Each structure stands twice: as C-alpha cells, then as structure tokens.
PDB file of N, CA and C in Angstrom:
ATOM      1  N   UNK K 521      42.218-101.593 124.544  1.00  0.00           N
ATOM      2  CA  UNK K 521      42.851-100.543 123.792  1.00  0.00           C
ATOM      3  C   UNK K 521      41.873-100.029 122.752  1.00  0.00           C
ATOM      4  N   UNK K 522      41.717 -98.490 122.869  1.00  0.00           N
ATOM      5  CA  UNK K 522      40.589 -98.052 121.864  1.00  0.00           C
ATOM      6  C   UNK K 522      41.552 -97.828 120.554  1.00  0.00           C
ATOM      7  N   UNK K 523      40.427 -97.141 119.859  1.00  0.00           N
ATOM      8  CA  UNK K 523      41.105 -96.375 118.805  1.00  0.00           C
ATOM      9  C   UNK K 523      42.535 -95.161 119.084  1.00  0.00           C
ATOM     10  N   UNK K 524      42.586 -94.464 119.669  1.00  0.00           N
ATOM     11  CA  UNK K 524      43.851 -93.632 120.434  1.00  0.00           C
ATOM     12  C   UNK K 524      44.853 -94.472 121.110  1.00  0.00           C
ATOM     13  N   UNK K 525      44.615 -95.729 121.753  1.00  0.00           N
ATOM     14  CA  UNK K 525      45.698 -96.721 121.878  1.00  0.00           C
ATOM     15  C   UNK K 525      46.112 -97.604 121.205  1.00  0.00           C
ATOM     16  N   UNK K 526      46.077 -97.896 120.188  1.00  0.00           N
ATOM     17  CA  UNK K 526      46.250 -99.295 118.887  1.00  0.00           C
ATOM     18  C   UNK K 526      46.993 -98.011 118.308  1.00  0.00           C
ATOM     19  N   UNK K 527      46.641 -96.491 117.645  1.00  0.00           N
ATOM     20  CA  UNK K 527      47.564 -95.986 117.323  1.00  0.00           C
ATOM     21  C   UNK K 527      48.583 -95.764 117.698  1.00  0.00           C
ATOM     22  N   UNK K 528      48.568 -95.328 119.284  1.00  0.00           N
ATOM     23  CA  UNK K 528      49.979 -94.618 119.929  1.00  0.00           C
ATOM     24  C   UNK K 528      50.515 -95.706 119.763  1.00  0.00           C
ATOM     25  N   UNK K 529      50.198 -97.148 120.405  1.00  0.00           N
ATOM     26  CA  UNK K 529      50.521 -98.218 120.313  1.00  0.00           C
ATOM     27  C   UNK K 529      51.552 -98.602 119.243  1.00  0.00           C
ATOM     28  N   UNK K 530      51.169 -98.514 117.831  1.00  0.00           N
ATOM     29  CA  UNK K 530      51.586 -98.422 116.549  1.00  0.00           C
ATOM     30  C   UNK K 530      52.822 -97.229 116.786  1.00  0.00           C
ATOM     31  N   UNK K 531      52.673 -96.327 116.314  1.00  0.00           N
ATOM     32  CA  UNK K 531      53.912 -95.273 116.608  1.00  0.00           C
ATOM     33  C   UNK K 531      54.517 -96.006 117.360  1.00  0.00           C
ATOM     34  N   UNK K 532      54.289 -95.731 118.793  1.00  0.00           N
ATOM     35  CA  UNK K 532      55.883 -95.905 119.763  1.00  0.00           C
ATOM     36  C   UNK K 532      56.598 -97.329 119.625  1.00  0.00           C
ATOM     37  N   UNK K 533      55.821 -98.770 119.026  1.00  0.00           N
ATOM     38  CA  UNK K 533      56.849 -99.418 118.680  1.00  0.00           C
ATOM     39  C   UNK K 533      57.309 -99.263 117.378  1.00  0.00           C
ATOM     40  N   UNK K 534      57.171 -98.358 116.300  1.00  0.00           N
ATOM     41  CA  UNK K 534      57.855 -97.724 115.736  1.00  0.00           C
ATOM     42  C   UNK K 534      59.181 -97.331 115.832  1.00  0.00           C
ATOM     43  N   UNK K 535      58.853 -96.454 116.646  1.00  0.00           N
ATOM     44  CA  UNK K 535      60.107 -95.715 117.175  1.00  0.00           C
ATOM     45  C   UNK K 535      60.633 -96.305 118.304  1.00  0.00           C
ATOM     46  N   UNK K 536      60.517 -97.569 118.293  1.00  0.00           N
ATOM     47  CA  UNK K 536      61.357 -98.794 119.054  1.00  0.00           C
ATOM     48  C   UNK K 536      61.702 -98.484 120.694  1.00  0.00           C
ATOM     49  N   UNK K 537      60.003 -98.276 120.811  1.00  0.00           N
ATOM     50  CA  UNK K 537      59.829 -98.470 122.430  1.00  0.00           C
ATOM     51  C   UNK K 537      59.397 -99.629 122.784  1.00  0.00           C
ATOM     52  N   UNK K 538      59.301 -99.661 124.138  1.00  0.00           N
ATOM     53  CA  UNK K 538      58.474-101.304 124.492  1.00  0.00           C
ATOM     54  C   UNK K 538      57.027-100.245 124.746  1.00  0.00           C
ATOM     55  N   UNK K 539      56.084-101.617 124.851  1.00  0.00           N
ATOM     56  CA  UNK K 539      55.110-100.833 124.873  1.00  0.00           C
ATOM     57  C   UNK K 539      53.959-102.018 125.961  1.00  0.00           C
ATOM     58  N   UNK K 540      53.083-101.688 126.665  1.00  0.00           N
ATOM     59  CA  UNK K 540      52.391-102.837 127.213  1.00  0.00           C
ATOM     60  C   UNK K 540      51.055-102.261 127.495  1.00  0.00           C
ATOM     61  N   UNK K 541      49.648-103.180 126.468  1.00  0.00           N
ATOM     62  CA  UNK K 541      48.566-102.909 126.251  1.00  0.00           C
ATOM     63  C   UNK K 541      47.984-103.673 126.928  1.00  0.00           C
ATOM     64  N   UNK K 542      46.630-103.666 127.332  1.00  0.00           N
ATOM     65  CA  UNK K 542      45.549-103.962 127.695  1.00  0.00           C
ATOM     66  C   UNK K 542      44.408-103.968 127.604  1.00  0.00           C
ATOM     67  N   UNK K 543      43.590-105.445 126.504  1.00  0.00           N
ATOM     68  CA  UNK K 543      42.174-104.670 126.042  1.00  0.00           C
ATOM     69  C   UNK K 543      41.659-106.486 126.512  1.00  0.00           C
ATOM     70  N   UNK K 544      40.176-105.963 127.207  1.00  0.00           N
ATOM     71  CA  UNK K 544      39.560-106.866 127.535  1.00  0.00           C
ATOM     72  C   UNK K 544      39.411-108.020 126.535  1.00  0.00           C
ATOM     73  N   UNK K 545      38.875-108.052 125.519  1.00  0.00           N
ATOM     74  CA  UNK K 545      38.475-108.477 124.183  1.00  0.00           C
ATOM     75  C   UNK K 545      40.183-109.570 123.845  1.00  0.00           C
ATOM     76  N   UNK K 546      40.063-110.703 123.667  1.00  0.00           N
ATOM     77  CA  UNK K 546      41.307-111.670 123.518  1.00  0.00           C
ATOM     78  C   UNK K 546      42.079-111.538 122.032  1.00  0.00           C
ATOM     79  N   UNK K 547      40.175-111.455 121.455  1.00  0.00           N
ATOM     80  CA  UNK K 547      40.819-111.402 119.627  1.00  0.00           C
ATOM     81  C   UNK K 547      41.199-110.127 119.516  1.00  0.00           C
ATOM     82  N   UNK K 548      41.045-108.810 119.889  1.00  0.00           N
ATOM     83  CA  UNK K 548      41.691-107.651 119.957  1.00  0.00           C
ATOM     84  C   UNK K 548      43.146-107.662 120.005  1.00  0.00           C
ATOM     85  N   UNK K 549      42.922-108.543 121.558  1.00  0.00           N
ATOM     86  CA  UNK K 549      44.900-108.557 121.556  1.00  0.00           C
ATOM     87  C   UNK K 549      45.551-109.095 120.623  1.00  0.00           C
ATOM     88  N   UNK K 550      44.968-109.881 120.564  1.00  0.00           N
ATOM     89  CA  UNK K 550      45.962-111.502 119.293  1.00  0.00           C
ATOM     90  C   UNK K 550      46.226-110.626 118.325  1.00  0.00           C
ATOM     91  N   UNK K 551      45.327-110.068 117.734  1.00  0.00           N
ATOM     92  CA  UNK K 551      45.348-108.856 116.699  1.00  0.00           C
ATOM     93  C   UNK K 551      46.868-108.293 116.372  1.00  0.00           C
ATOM     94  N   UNK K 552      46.207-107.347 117.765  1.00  0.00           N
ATOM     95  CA  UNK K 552      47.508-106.434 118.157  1.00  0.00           C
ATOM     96  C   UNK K 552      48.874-106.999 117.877  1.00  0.00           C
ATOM     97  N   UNK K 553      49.075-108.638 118.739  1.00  0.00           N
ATOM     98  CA  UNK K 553      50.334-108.693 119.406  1.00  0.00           C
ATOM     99  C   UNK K 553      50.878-109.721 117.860  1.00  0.00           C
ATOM    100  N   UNK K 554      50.065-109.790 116.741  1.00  0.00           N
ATOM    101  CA  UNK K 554      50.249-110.331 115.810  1.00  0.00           C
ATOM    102  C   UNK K 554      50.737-109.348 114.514  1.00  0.00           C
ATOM    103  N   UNK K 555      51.024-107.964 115.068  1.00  0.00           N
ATOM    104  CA  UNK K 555      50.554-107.178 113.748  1.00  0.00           C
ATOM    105  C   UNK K 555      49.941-106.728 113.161  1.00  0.00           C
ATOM    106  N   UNK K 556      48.664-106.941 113.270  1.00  0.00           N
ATOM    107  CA  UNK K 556      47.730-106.686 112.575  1.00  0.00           C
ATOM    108  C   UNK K 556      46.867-105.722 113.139  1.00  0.00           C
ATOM    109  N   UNK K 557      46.207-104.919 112.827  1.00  0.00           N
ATOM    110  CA  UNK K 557      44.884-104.169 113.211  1.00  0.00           C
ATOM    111  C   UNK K 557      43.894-104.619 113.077  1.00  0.00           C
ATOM    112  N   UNK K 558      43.449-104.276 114.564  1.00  0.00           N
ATOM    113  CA  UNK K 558      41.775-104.598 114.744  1.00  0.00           C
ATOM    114  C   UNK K 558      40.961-103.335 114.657  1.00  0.00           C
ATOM    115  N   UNK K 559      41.338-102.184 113.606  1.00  0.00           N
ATOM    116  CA  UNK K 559      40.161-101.164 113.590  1.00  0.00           C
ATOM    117  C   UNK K 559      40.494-101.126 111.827  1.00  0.00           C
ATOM    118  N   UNK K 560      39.378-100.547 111.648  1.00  0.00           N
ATOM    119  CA  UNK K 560      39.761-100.132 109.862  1.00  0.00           C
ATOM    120  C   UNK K 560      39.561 -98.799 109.794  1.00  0.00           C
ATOM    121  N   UNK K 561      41.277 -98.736 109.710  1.00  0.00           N
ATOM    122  CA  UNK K 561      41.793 -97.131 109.627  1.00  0.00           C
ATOM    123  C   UNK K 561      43.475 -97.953 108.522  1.00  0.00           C
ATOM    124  N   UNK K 562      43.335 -97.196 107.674  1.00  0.00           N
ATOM    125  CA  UNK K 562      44.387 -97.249 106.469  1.00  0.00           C
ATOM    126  C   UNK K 562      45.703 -96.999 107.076  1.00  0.00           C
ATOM    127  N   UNK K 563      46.599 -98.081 106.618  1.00  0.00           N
ATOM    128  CA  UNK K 563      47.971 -97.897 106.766  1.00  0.00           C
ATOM    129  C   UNK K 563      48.479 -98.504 108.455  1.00  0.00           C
ATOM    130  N   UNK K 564      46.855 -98.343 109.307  1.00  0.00           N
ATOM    131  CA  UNK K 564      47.739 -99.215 110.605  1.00  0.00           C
ATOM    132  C   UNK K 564      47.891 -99.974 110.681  1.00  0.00           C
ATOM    133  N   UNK K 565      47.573-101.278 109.712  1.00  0.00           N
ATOM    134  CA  UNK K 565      48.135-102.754 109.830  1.00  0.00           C
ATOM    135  C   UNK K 565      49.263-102.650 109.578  1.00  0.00           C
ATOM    136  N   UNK K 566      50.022-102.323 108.536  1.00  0.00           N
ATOM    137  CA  UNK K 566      51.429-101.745 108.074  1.00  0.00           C
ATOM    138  C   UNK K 566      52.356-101.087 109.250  1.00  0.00           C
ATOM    139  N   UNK K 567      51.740-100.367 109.697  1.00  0.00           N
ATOM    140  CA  UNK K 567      52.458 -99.660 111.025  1.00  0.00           C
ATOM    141  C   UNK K 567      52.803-100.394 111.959  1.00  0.00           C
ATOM    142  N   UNK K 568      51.872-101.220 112.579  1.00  0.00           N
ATOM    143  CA  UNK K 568      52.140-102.148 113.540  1.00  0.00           C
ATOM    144  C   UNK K 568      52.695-103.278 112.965  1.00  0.00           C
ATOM    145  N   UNK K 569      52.739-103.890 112.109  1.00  0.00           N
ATOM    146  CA  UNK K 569      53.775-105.027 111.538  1.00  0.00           C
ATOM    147  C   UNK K 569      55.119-104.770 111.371  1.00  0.00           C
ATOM    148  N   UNK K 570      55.438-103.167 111.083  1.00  0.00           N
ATOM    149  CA  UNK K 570      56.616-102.942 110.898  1.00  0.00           C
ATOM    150  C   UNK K 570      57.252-102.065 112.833  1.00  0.00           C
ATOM    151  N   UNK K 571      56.554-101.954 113.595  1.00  0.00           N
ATOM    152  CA  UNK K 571      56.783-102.053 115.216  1.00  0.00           C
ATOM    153  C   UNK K 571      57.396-103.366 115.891  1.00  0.00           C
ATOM    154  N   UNK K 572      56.764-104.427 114.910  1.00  0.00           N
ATOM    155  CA  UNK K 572      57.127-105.786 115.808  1.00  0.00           C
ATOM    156  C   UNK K 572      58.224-105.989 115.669  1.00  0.00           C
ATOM    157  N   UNK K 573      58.816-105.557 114.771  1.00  0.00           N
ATOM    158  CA  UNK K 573      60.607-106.343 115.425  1.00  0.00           C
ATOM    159  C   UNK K 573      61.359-104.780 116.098  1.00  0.00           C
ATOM    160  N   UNK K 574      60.443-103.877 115.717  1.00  0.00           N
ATOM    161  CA  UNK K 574      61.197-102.829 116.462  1.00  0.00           C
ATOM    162  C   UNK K 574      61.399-103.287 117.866  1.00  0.00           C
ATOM    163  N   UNK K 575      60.852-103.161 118.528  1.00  0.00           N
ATOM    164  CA  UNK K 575      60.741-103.451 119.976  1.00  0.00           C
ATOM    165  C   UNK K 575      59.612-104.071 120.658  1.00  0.00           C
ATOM    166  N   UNK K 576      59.275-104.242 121.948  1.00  0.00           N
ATOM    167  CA  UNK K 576      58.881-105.521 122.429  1.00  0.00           C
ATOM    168  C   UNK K 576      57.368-104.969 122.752  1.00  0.00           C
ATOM    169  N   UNK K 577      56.277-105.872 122.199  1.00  0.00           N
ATOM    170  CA  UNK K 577      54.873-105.453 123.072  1.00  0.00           C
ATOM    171  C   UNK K 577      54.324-105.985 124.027  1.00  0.00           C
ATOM    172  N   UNK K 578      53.698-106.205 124.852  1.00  0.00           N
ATOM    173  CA  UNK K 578      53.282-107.364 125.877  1.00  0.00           C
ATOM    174  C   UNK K 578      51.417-106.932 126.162  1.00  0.00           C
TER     175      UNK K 578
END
C-alpha cells in the first residue's frame, strides 16, 4: 500500500467500510492493521486509529 492507499485506506474505514490491503513490507502492515501510520503525513495516524473500530481491515 503506497501513499494513495494508507489514505483511501484511512477514509473508507472511516466511513465504516471494510477494507482489505496489501503491502509486501510486514512492518507496513502491522502498522496499518495497528492504527498507526507508516508515512509522515499529519493527522493520518489519528485517522486510521479512529477507522479501527469503525469497521473491519484485513
């Protein structure tokens, strides 16, 4: 997942979609499927922490 997917990513479990990513890189995912952001861009760690109980990522 690049930069354009960790965001959409972010949004649509937002808005309490499921969502299912794929990035080669393990610590990328863990990242991801933890909340957290793996790019440094402001406010998307926040975004995606508040996705995780929205709905489901895989």
């Amino acid at each position: 997942m690049g930069y354009v997917g960790v965001k959409a990513t972010a949004c649509l479990l937002k808005d309490g979609l499921s969502v299912v990513g794929v990035d080669v890189n393990p610590v990328k995912a863990a990242k991801i499927e933890a909340g957290q952001s793996p790019l440094s861009e402001p406010g998307l760690g926040e975004l995606l922490a508040a996705g995780q109980g929205q709905a489901s990522q895989r």
